[in-house]
Coordinates of C-alpha atoms and ligand atoms in Angstrom, one line a residue:
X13 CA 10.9 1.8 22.4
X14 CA 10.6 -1.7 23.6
X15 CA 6.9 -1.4 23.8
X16 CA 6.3 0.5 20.8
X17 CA 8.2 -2.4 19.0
X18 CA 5.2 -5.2 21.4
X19 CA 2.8 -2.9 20.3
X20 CA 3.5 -3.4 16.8
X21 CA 4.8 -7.0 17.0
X22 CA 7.9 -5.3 15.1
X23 CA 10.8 -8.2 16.1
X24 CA 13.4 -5.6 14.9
X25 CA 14.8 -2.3 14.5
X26 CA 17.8 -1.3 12.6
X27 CA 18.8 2.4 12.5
X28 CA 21.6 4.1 10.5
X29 CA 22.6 7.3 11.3
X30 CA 25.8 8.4 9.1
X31 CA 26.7 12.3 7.7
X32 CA 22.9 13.1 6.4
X33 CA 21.5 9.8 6.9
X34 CA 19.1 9.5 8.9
X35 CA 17.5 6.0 8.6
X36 CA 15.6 2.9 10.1
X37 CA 14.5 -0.6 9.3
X38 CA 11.5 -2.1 10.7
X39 CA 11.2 -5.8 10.6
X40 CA 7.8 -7.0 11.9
X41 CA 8.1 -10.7 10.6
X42 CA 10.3 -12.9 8.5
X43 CA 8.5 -16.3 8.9
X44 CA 7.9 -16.6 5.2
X45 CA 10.8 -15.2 3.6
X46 CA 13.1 -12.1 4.3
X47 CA 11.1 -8.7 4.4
X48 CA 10.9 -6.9 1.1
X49 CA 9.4 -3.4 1.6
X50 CA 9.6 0.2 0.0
X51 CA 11.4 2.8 1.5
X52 CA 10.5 6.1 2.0
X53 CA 11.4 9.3 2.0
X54 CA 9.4 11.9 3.1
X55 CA 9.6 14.8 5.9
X56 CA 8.8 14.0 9.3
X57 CA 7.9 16.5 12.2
X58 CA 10.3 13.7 14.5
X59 CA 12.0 10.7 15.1
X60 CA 9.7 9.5 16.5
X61 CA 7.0 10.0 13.7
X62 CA 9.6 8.1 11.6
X63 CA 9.8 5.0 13.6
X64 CA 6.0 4.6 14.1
X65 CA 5.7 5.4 10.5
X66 CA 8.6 2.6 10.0
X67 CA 7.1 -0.1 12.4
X68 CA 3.1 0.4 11.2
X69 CA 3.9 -0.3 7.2
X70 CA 5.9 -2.9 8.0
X71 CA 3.2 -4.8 9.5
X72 CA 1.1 -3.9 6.6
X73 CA 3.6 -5.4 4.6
X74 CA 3.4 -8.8 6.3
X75 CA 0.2 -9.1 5.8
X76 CA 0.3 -8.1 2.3
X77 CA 2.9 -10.6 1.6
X78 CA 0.8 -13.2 3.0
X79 CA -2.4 -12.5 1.2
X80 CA -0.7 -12.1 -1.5
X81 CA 1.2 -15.5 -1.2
X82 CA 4.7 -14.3 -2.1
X83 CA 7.7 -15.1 -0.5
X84 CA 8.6 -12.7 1.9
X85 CA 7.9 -11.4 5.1
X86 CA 7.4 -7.9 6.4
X87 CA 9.2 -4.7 6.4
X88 CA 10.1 -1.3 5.5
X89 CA 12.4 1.5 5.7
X90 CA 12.1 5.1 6.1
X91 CA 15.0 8.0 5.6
X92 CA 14.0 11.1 7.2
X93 CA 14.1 13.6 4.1
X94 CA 17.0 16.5 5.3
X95 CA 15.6 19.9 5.3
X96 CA 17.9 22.0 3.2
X97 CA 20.2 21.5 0.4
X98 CA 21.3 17.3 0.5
X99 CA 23.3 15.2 -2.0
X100 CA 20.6 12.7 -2.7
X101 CA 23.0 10.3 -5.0
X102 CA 25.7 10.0 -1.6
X103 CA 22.3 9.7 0.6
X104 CA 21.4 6.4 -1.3
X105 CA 25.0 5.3 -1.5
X106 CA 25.1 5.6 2.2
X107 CA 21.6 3.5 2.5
X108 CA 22.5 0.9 -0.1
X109 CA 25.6 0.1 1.9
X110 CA 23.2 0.1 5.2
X111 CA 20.8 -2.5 3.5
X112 CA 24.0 -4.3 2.3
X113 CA 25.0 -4.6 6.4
X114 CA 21.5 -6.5 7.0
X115 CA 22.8 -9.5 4.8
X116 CA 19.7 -9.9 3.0
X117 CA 17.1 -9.8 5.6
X118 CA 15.6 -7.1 4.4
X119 CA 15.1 -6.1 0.3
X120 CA 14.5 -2.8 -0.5
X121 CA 11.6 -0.9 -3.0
X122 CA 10.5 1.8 -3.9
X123 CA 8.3 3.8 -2.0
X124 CA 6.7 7.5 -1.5
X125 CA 9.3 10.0 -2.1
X126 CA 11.7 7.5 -3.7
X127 CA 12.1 7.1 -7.4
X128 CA 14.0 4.6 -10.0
X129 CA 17.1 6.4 -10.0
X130 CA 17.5 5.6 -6.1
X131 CA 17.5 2.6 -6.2
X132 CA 20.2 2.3 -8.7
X133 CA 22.4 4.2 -7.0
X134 CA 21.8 1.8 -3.8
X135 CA 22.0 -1.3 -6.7
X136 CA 26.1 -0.3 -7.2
X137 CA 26.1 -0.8 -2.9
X138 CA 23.8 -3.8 -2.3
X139 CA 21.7 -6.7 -4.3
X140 CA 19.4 -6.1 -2.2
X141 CA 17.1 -4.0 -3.9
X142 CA 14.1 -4.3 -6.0
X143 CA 12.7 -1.9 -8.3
X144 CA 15.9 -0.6 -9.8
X145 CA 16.1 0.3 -13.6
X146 CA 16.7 -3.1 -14.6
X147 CA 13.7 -4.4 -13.3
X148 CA 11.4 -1.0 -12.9
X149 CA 9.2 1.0 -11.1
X150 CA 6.1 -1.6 -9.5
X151 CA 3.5 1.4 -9.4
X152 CA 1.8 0.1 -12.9
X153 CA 1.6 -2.8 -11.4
X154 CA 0.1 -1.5 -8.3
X155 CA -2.4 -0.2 -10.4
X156 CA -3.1 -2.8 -13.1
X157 CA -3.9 -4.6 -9.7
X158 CA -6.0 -1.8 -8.3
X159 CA -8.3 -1.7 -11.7
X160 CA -8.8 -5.7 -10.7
X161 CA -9.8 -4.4 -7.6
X162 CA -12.0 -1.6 -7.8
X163 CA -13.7 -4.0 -10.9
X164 CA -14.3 -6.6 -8.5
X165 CA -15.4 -4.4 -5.6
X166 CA -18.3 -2.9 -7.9
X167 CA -19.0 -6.0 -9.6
X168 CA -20.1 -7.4 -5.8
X169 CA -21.5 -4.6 -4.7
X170 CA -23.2 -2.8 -7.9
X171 CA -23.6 -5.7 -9.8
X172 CA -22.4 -4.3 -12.6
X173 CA -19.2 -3.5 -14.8
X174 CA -17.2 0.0 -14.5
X175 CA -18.8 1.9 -17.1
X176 CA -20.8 4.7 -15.8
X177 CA -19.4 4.6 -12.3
X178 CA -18.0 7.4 -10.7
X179 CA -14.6 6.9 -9.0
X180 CA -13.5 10.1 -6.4
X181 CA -9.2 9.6 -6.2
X182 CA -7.9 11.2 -3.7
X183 CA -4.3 11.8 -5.1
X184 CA -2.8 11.6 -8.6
X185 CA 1.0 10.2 -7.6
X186 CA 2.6 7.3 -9.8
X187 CA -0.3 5.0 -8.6
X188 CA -3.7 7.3 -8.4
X189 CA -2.8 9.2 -11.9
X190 CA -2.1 5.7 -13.6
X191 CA -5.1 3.9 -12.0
X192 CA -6.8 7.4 -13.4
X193 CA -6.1 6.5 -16.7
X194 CA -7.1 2.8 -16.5
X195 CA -11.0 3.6 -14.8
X196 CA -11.2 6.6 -17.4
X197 CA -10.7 3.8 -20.5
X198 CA -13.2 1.3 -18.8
X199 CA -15.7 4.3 -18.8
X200 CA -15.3 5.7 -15.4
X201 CA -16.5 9.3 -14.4
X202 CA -13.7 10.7 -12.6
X203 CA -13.4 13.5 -9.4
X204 CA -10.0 14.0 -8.4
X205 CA -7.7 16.0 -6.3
X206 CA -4.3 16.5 -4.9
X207 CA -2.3 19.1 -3.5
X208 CA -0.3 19.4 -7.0
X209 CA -2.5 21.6 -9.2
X210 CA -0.4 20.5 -12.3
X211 CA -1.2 17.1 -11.8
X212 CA -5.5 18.1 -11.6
X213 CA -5.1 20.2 -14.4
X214 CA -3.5 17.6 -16.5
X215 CA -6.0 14.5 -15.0
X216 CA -9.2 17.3 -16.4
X217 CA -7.6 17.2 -19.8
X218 CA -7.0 13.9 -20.2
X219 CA -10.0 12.1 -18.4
X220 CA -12.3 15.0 -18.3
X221 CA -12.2 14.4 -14.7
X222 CA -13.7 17.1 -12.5
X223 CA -11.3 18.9 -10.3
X224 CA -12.2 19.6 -5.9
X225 CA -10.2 20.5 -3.1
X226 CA -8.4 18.0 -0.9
X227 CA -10.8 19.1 1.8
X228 CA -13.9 18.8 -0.4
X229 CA -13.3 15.0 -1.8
X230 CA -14.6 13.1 1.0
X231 CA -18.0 14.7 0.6
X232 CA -18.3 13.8 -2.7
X233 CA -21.6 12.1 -4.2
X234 CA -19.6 8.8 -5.7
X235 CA -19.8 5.1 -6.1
X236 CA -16.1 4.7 -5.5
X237 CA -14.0 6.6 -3.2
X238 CA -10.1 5.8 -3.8
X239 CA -7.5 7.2 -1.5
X240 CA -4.4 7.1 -3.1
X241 CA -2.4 9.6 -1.4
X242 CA -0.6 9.1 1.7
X243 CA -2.3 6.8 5.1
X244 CA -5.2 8.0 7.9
X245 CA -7.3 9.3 5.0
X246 CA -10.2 7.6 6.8
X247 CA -9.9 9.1 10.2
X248 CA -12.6 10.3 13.0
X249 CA -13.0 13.8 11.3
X250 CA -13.8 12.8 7.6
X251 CA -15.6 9.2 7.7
X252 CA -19.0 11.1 8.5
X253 CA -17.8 12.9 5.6
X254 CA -18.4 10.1 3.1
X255 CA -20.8 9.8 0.6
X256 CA -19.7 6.6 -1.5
X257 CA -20.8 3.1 -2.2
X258 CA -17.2 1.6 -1.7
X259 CA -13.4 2.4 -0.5
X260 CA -11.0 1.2 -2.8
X261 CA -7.7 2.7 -3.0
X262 CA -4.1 2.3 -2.8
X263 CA -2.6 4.2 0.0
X264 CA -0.9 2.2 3.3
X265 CA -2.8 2.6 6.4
X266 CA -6.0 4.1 4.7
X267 CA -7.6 3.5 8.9
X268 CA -6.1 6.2 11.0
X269 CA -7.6 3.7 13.9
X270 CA -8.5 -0.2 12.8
X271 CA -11.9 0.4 14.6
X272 CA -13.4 2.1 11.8
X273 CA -13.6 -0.2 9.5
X274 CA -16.7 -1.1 12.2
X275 CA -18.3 2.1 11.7
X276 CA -17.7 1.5 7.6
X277 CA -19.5 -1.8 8.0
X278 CA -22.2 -0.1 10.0
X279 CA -22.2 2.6 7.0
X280 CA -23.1 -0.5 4.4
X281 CA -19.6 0.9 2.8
X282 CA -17.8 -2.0 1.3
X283 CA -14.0 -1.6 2.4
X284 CA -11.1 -3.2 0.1
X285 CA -8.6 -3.8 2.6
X286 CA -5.7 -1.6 1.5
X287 CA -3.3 -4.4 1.8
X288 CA -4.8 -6.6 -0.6
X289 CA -6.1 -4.1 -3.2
X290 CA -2.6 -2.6 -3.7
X291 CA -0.8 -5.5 -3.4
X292 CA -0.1 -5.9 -7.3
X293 CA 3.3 -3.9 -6.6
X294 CA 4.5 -6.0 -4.2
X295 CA 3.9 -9.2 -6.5
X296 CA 5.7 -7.1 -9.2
X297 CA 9.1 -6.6 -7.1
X298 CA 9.0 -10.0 -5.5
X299 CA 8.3 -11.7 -8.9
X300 CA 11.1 -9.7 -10.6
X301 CA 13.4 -10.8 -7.7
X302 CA 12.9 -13.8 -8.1
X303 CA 13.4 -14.2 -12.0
X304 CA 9.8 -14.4 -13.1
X305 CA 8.6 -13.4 -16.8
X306 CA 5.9 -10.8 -17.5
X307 CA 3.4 -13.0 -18.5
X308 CA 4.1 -14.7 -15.0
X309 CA 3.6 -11.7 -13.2
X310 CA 0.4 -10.5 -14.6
X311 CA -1.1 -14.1 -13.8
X312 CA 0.2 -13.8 -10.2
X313 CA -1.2 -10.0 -10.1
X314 CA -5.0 -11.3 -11.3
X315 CA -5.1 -13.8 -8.2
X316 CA -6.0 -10.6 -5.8
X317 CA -9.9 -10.5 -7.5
X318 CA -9.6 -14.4 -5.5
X319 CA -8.7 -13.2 -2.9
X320 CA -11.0 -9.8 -2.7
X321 CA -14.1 -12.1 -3.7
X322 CA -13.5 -14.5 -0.7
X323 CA -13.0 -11.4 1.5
X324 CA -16.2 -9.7 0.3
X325 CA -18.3 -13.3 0.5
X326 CA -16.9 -13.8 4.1
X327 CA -17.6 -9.9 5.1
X328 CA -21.5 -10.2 3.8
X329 CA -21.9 -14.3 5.8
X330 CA -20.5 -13.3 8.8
X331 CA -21.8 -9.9 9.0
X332 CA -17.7 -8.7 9.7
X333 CA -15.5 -5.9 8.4
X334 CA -13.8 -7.0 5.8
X335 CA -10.7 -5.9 7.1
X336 CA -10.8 -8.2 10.4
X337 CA -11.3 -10.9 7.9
X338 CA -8.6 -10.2 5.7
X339 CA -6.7 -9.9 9.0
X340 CA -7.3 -13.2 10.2
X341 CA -6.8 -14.7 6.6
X342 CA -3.0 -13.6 6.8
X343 CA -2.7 -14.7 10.3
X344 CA -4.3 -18.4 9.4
X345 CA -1.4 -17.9 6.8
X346 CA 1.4 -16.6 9.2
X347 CA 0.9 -18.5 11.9
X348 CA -1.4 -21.7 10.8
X349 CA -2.3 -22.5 14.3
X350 CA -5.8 -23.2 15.1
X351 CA -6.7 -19.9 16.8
X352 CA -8.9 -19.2 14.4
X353 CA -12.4 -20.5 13.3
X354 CA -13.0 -23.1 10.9
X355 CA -14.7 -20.9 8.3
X356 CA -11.5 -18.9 8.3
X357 CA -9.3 -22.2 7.4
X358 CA -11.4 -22.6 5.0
X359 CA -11.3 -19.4 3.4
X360 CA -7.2 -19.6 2.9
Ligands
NAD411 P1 3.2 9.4 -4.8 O1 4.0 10.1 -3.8 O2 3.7 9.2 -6.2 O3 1.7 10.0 -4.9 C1 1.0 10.6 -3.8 C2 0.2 11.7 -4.4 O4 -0.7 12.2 -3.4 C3 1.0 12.9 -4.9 O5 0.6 13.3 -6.1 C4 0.7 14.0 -3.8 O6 0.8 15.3 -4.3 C5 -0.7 13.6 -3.4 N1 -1.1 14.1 -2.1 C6 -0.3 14.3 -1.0 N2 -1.1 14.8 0.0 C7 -2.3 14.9 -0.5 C8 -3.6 15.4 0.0 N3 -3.7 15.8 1.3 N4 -4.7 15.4 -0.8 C9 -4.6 15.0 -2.0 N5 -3.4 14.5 -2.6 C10 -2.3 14.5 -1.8 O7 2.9 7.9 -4.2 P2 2.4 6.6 -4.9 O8 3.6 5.8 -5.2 O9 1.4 6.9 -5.9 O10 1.7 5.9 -3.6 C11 0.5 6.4 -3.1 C12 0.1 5.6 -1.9 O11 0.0 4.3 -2.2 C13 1.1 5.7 -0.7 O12 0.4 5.6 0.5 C14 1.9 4.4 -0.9 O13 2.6 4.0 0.3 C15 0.9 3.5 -1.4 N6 1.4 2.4 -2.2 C16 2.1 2.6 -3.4 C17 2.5 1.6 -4.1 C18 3.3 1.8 -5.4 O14 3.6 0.8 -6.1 N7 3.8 3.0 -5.6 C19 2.2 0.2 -3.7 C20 1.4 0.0 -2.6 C21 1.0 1.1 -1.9

């Protein structure tokens, strides 16, 4: 476990295990602030699978924070979804009182698999916890900030606004099917899937989008490709798959290895790292915590098309992935020594 933790540069590891609860805390960095983080809740074949899950968002989270210039350092929780009947309400009253135990070191969110009502259950246990119903769910926020994103991304590569482009999302969950709605009223064509038919049949109605199998959407002819479904959508077996312009979506740990963003590059596929793209959320819960207005927040929300631009100017000059430089951005930010080149000083 030890290594793992090295491996990840995770400093800590907190793990609840009480009646159903089966839950842990990652906490990968808190120089700028304490972590704030979703938490998920999902099935996972082990416990193992639930700690590396745990351990690789929370770096992402760091990172994010950083770019994103909030706050807060890294982390993130995961409850292992029971199999079988469970009493969710006594599940988040057990993991409210968990957070409660970490004194504020780590803030909880939502995440995959958790919804509003979750967190105010785990409000009545803890104050730490964002995204309850008297603040709100951050996925429109997520993808007010990924319409900035994908605008920006086309603008640099296309040279040209998002009417007529054609966007392939790969999931319609609280982000994809809102960010669906948003490309469809700048004049987007749409292709979308998911594993929820409902959800494709409702997305053809609305945006007239055309419906393919979640094996087929890699392969399709688009200017945008948008995973928004859950991480390693960009893995060995489907980046020869790709037939797109530019990657721009919302889900965590789009890479399934950080090497490909090399083989991207190669591809002339612009790559919006995921952690900056889909930051908007974050700046949403972090902004709420602290007591900002909405006006506020949207301001703080447009500053990612800054921070995209200098990413995208830095990829195309020095001939890098655009994920290494984000990369080193975050760490000029983290750790402000001078490891790093000048031109990256600059940059932040
Ligand atoms: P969600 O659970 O609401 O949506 C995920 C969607 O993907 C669901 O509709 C699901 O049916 C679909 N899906 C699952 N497997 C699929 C597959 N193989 N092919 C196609 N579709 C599939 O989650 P969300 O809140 O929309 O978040 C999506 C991703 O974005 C996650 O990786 C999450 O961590 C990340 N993210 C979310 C936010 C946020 O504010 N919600 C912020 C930052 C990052």
């Amino acid at each position: 476990m030890f290594s793992s933790m090295h491996a990840h540069s995770v400093q800590e590891l907190h793990f609840c295990q009480k009646e159903s609860l089966n839950a842990v805390v990652a906490l990968h960095n808190l120089r700028l602030g304490p972590a704030l983080g979703g938490c998920r809740f999902i099935e996972y074949s082990s416990e193992q699978d639930a700690i590396e899950d745990a351990m690789r968002l929370a770096k992402g989270m760091t990172y994010k924070a950083a770019l994103a210039r909030v706050p807060h350092g890294g982390g993130k929780a995961v409850i292992m979804k029971p199999q079988g009947e469970f009493d969710r309400e006594h599940l988040f009253k057990l993991f409210g009182q968990f957070v409660e135990t970490l004194g504020g070191r780590y803030i909880s969110a939502m995440d995959s698999g958790t919804q509003v009502s979750d967190m105010d259950v785990m409000r009545a246990q803890t104050t730490f916890v964002s995204s309850s119903s008297n603040i709100g769910d951050p996925s429109p926020s997520t993808a007010y900030g990924m319409l900035l994103g994908v605008e920006c991304a086309v603008r640099f590569k296309m040279n040209q606004s998002l009417s007529g482009v054609t966007v392939a999302i790969q999931g319609l969950g609280h982000v994809g099917f809102a960010l669906a709605d948003h490309l469809h009223k700048a004049g987007c064509k749409l292709i979308v899937c998911d594993v929820d038919e409902q959800k494709t049949q409702l997305a053809q109605q609305l945006f007239n989008a055309k419906v393919v199998s979640v094996d087929d959407i890699y392969s399709q002819v688009c200017d945008v490709y948008s995973p928004c479904g859950l991480g390693g959508a960009i893995n060995a077996e489907t980046v020869g798959k790709l037939n797109c312009k530019i990657i721009a979506g919302c889900a965590n740990n789009q890479l399934a290895q950080d090497e490909l963003a090399l083989t991207l590059h190669d591809m002339g596929i612009l790559y919006a790292p995921d952690y900056v793209i889909n930051s908007g959320g974050l700046v949403f819960a972090s902004s709420c915590f602290r007591g900002m207005g909405h006006k506020e927040i949207e301001r703080e929300i447009h500053k990612l098309k800054d921070t995209l631009n200098k990413i995208f100017v830095l990829s195309k000059q020095k001939n890098a992935p655009c994920n290494f430089i984000a990369n080193e951005m975050a760490e000029q930010i983290l750790y402000g020594s001078n490891q790093h080149r000048d031109w990256i000083q600059e940059a932040v």
